Amino acid sequence: PMVAGLHPRDASDRLLVFQNQFDTLHRRFITYTGGEELFGLPVTDFPELQTVKKELNLLQRLYMLYNSVIDTVNSYYDIPWNEIDIEKINNELTEFQNRCRKLPKALKDWQAFEDLKSTIDNFNDSC
């Protein structure tokens, strides 16, 4: 999901696959750690596993917000003109902007964050 030039929607799909694979590896790690403790062996530490876990958690937060924004913005195009509630749309966009600002700084260097921010800002400017 962190490949440069990858469309955020594709990255989100990849994130689900990687998260499932990571969960399997993490369960094995917990099982093996328990076995090492049980038999009095030194517990093997895998710092890469913790790094990947943190990255996946950050990515999950980013792509959950990204998918929510895209789905909401796309749903606006299906609303008939006579049923548009500008106040509600503006409130939702403001909420998305606030949630985007609250994301950790580590995410703000990623392309998906830039795409997310520009999508919110562009739609907000058009309202």
Coordinates of N, CA and C in Angstrom, one line a residue:
P1 N 0.8 -1.2 0.0 CA 0.0 0.0 0.0 C 0.8 1.3 0.0
M2 N 2.1 1.2 0.3 CA 3.0 2.4 0.3 C 3.8 2.6 -1.0
V3 N 3.4 1.9 -2.1 CA 4.1 2.0 -3.3 C 3.8 3.4 -3.9
A4 N 4.9 4.1 -4.4 CA 4.8 5.4 -5.0 C 4.0 5.3 -6.3
G5 N 3.1 6.2 -6.5 CA 2.3 6.2 -7.7 C 1.1 5.3 -7.8
L6 N 0.8 4.6 -6.7 CA -0.3 3.7 -6.6 C -1.6 4.5 -6.3
H7 N -2.7 4.3 -7.0 CA -3.9 5.0 -6.7 C -4.4 4.7 -5.3
P8 N -4.8 5.7 -4.5 CA -5.2 5.4 -3.1 C -6.3 4.3 -3.0
R9 N -7.2 4.2 -3.9 CA -8.3 3.1 -3.8 C -7.6 1.8 -3.9
D10 N -6.7 1.6 -4.9 CA -5.9 0.4 -5.0 C -5.1 0.1 -3.7
A11 N -4.5 1.1 -3.2 CA -3.7 1.0 -2.0 C -4.5 0.5 -0.8
S12 N -5.8 1.0 -0.8 CA -6.7 0.6 0.3 C -7.0 -0.8 0.2
D13 N -7.2 -1.3 -1.1 CA -7.5 -2.7 -1.3 C -6.3 -3.6 -0.9
R14 N -5.1 -3.1 -1.2 CA -3.9 -3.9 -0.9 C -3.7 -3.9 0.6
L15 N -4.1 -2.8 1.3 CA -4.0 -2.7 2.7 C -4.8 -3.8 3.4
L16 N -6.0 -4.1 2.9 CA -6.8 -5.2 3.5 C -6.1 -6.5 3.4
V17 N -5.5 -6.8 2.2 CA -4.8 -8.0 2.1 C -3.5 -8.1 3.0
F18 N -2.8 -7.0 3.0 CA -1.6 -7.0 3.9 C -2.0 -7.1 5.4
Q19 N -3.1 -6.4 5.8 CA -3.5 -6.5 7.1 C -3.8 -7.9 7.5
N20 N -4.5 -8.7 6.7 CA -4.9 -10.1 6.9 C -3.6 -10.9 7.1
Q21 N -2.6 -10.7 6.2 CA -1.4 -11.4 6.2 C -0.6 -11.1 7.5
F22 N -0.6 -9.8 7.8 CA 0.1 -9.4 9.1 C -0.6 -10.0 10.3
D23 N -1.9 -10.0 10.3 CA -2.6 -10.6 11.5 C -2.2 -12.1 11.7
T24 N -2.1 -12.8 10.6 CA -1.6 -14.2 10.7 C -0.2 -14.3 11.2
L25 N 0.7 -13.4 10.7 CA 2.1 -13.5 11.2 C 2.1 -13.1 12.7
H26 N 1.3 -12.1 13.1 CA 1.3 -11.6 14.5 C 0.8 -12.7 15.4
R27 N -0.2 -13.4 15.0 CA -0.7 -14.5 15.8 C 0.4 -15.6 16.0
R28 N 1.1 -15.9 14.9 CA 2.2 -16.8 15.0 C 3.3 -16.3 16.0
F29 N 3.6 -15.0 15.9 CA 4.6 -14.4 16.8 C 4.1 -14.6 18.3
I30 N 2.9 -14.3 18.5 CA 2.4 -14.5 19.9 C 2.5 -15.9 20.4
T31 N 2.1 -16.9 19.5 CA 2.2 -18.3 19.8 C 3.6 -18.7 20.1
Y32 N 4.5 -18.3 19.2 CA 5.9 -18.7 19.4 C 6.5 -18.1 20.6
T33 N 6.2 -16.8 20.9 CA 6.7 -16.1 22.1 C 6.2 -16.9 23.3
G34 N 5.0 -17.3 23.3 CA 4.4 -18.1 24.5 C 5.2 -19.4 24.6
G35 N 5.5 -20.0 23.5 CA 6.3 -21.3 23.6 C 7.7 -21.0 24.1
E36 N 8.3 -20.0 23.7 CA 9.7 -19.6 24.2 C 9.7 -19.4 25.7
E37 N 8.6 -18.7 26.1 CA 8.5 -18.4 27.6 C 8.2 -19.7 28.4
L38 N 7.4 -20.5 27.8 CA 7.0 -21.8 28.5 C 8.2 -22.7 28.7
F39 N 9.1 -22.7 27.7 CA 10.3 -23.6 27.8 C 11.5 -22.9 28.3
G40 N 11.4 -21.7 28.8 CA 12.5 -20.9 29.4 C 13.5 -20.5 28.4
L41 N 13.1 -20.4 27.2 CA 14.1 -19.9 26.1 C 14.1 -18.4 26.1
P42 N 15.1 -17.8 25.6 CA 15.1 -16.3 25.4 C 14.1 -15.9 24.4
V43 N 13.3 -14.9 24.7 CA 12.2 -14.5 23.8 C 12.9 -13.7 22.6
T44 N 12.6 -14.2 21.4 CA 13.1 -13.5 20.2 C 12.3 -12.3 19.9
D45 N 13.0 -11.2 19.7 CA 12.3 -9.9 19.5 C 12.4 -9.6 18.0
F46 N 11.3 -9.2 17.4 CA 11.3 -8.8 16.0 C 10.8 -7.3 15.9
P47 N 11.8 -6.4 15.9 CA 11.4 -5.0 15.9 C 10.7 -4.6 14.5
E48 N 11.1 -5.4 13.5 CA 10.4 -5.1 12.2 C 8.9 -5.3 12.3
L49 N 8.5 -6.3 13.1 CA 7.1 -6.6 13.2 C 6.4 -5.5 13.9
Q50 N 7.0 -4.9 14.9 CA 6.4 -3.7 15.5 C 6.3 -2.5 14.6
T51 N 7.3 -2.3 13.8 CA 7.4 -1.2 12.8 C 6.2 -1.4 11.8
V52 N 6.1 -2.6 11.3 CA 5.0 -2.9 10.3 C 3.7 -2.7 11.0
K53 N 3.5 -3.1 12.2 CA 2.2 -2.9 12.9 C 1.9 -1.4 13.0
K54 N 2.8 -0.6 13.4 CA 2.6 0.8 13.5 C 2.2 1.4 12.1
E55 N 3.0 1.0 11.1 CA 2.7 1.5 9.7 C 1.3 1.1 9.2
L56 N 0.9 -0.1 9.5 CA -0.4 -0.6 9.1 C -1.5 0.1 9.8
N57 N -1.3 0.4 11.1 CA -2.3 1.2 11.9 C -2.5 2.6 11.3
L58 N -1.3 3.2 11.0 CA -1.4 4.6 10.4 C -2.1 4.5 9.0
L59 N -1.7 3.6 8.2 CA -2.3 3.4 6.9 C -3.8 3.2 7.0
Q60 N -4.2 2.4 8.0 CA -5.6 2.0 8.2 C -6.4 3.3 8.5
R61 N -5.9 4.1 9.4 CA -6.6 5.4 9.7 C -6.7 6.3 8.5
L62 N -5.6 6.4 7.7 CA -5.7 7.2 6.5 C -6.7 6.7 5.5
Y63 N -6.6 5.4 5.2 CA -7.5 4.9 4.1 C -8.9 4.8 4.5
M64 N -9.2 4.6 5.8 CA -10.6 4.6 6.3 C -11.2 6.0 6.0
L65 N -10.4 7.0 6.4 CA -10.9 8.4 6.1 C -11.0 8.7 4.6
Y66 N -10.0 8.2 3.9 CA -10.0 8.4 2.4 C -11.3 7.8 1.8
N67 N -11.5 6.5 2.1 CA -12.7 5.9 1.6 C -14.0 6.5 2.0
S68 N -14.0 7.0 3.2 CA -15.2 7.6 3.7 C -15.5 8.9 2.9
V69 N -14.4 9.7 2.7 CA -14.5 11.0 1.9 C -15.0 10.7 0.5
I70 N -14.3 9.8 -0.2 CA -14.6 9.5 -1.6 C -16.1 9.0 -1.7
D71 N -16.5 8.1 -0.8 CA -17.8 7.6 -0.9 C -18.9 8.7 -0.6
T72 N -18.6 9.5 0.3 CA -19.5 10.6 0.6 C -19.6 11.6 -0.5
V73 N -18.4 12.0 -1.0 CA -18.4 13.0 -2.1 C -19.1 12.4 -3.4
N74 N -18.9 11.1 -3.7 CA -19.5 10.5 -4.8 C -21.0 10.4 -4.6
S75 N -21.5 10.3 -3.3 CA -22.9 10.2 -3.1 C -23.6 11.6 -3.3
Y76 N -22.8 12.6 -3.2 CA -23.4 14.0 -3.4 C -23.8 14.1 -4.9
Y77 N -23.2 13.5 -5.8 CA -23.5 13.6 -7.2 C -24.8 12.9 -7.6
D78 N -25.3 12.0 -6.7 CA -26.6 11.3 -6.9 C -27.8 12.0 -6.3
I79 N -27.5 13.1 -5.6 CA -28.6 13.9 -5.0 C -29.3 14.8 -6.0
P80 N -30.6 14.6 -6.1 CA -31.4 15.6 -7.0 C -31.2 17.0 -6.5
W81 N -31.2 17.9 -7.5 CA -31.0 19.3 -7.2 C -32.0 19.9 -6.1
N82 N -33.2 19.4 -6.2 CA -34.2 20.0 -5.3 C -34.1 19.4 -3.9
E83 N -33.2 18.4 -3.7 CA -33.1 17.8 -2.4 C -31.7 18.1 -1.7
I84 N -30.9 19.0 -2.4 CA -29.6 19.3 -1.8 C -29.7 20.1 -0.6
D85 N -29.0 19.7 0.4 CA -28.9 20.4 1.7 C -27.5 20.9 1.9
I86 N -27.2 22.1 1.4 CA -25.9 22.7 1.4 C -25.3 22.8 2.9
E87 N -26.2 23.1 3.8 CA -25.7 23.1 5.2 C -25.1 21.8 5.7
K88 N -25.8 20.7 5.4 CA -25.4 19.4 5.7 C -24.1 19.0 5.0
I89 N -24.0 19.3 3.8 CA -22.8 19.0 3.0 C -21.6 19.8 3.5
N90 N -21.8 21.1 3.8 CA -20.7 21.9 4.4 C -20.3 21.4 5.8
N91 N -21.2 20.9 6.6 CA -20.9 20.4 7.9 C -20.1 19.1 7.7
E92 N -20.5 18.2 6.8 CA -19.7 17.0 6.6 C -18.3 17.3 6.1
L93 N -18.2 18.3 5.2 CA -16.9 18.6 4.6 C -16.0 19.2 5.7
T94 N -16.6 20.0 6.6 CA -15.8 20.6 7.7 C -15.4 19.5 8.6
E95 N -16.2 18.5 8.9 CA -15.8 17.4 9.7 C -14.7 16.6 9.1
F96 N -14.7 16.4 7.8 CA -13.7 15.7 7.1 C -12.4 16.5 7.2
Q97 N -12.4 17.8 7.0 CA -11.2 18.6 7.1 C -10.6 18.5 8.5
N98 N -11.5 18.5 9.5 CA -11.0 18.4 10.9 C -10.3 17.1 11.1
R99 N -11.0 16.0 10.7 CA -10.4 14.7 10.8 C -9.1 14.6 10.1
C100 N -9.0 15.2 8.9 CA -7.8 15.2 8.1 C -6.6 15.9 8.8
R101 N -7.0 17.0 9.4 CA -5.9 17.8 10.2 C -5.4 17.0 11.4
K102 N -6.3 16.2 12.0 CA -5.9 15.5 13.2 C -5.1 14.2 12.9
L103 N -4.9 13.9 11.7 CA -4.1 12.7 11.4 C -2.7 12.9 11.8
P104 N -2.0 11.9 12.2 CA -0.6 12.1 12.6 C 0.3 12.7 11.5
K105 N 1.3 13.4 12.0 CA 2.2 14.0 11.0 C 2.9 13.0 10.1
A106 N 3.1 11.8 10.6 CA 3.8 10.8 9.8 C 3.1 10.5 8.5
L107 N 1.8 10.7 8.5 CA 0.9 10.4 7.3 C 1.0 11.6 6.3
K108 N 1.3 12.7 6.7 CA 1.2 13.9 5.9 C 2.2 14.0 4.7
D109 N 3.1 13.1 4.7 CA 4.1 13.0 3.6 C 3.7 12.0 2.5
W110 N 2.6 11.3 2.8 CA 2.2 10.2 1.8 C 1.3 10.8 0.8
Q111 N 1.4 10.3 -0.4 CA 0.6 10.7 -1.6 C -0.9 10.6 -1.3
A112 N -1.3 9.6 -0.6 CA -2.8 9.4 -0.3 C -3.3 10.5 0.5
F113 N -2.5 11.0 1.5 CA -2.9 12.1 2.3 C -3.1 13.4 1.4
E114 N -2.1 13.6 0.5 CA -2.3 14.8 -0.4 C -3.5 14.6 -1.3
D115 N -3.8 13.4 -1.8 CA -5.0 13.2 -2.6 C -6.3 13.5 -1.8
L116 N -6.2 13.0 -0.5 CA -7.4 13.2 0.4 C -7.6 14.6 0.6
K117 N -6.6 15.3 1.0 CA -6.7 16.8 1.3 C -7.2 17.6 0.1
S118 N -6.6 17.3 -1.1 CA -7.0 18.0 -2.3 C -8.5 17.7 -2.6
T119 N -8.9 16.4 -2.4 CA -10.3 16.1 -2.7 C -11.3 16.9 -1.8
I120 N -10.9 16.9 -0.6 CA -11.8 17.7 0.4 C -11.8 19.2 0.0
D121 N -10.6 19.7 -0.2 CA -10.5 21.1 -0.5 C -11.2 21.5 -1.8
N122 N -11.0 20.7 -2.8 CA -11.6 21.0 -4.1 C -13.1 20.9 -4.0
F123 N -13.6 19.9 -3.4 CA -15.1 19.9 -3.2 C -15.6 21.0 -2.4
N124 N -14.9 21.3 -1.3 CA -15.3 22.4 -0.5 C -15.3 23.8 -1.2
D125 N -14.3 24.0 -2.1 CA -14.3 25.2 -2.9 C -15.4 25.3 -3.9
S126 N -15.9 24.1 -4.4 CA -17.0 24.1 -5.3 C -18.4 24.4 -4.7
C127 N -18.4 24.2 -3.4 CA -19.7 24.4 -2.7 C -19.9 25.9 -2.4

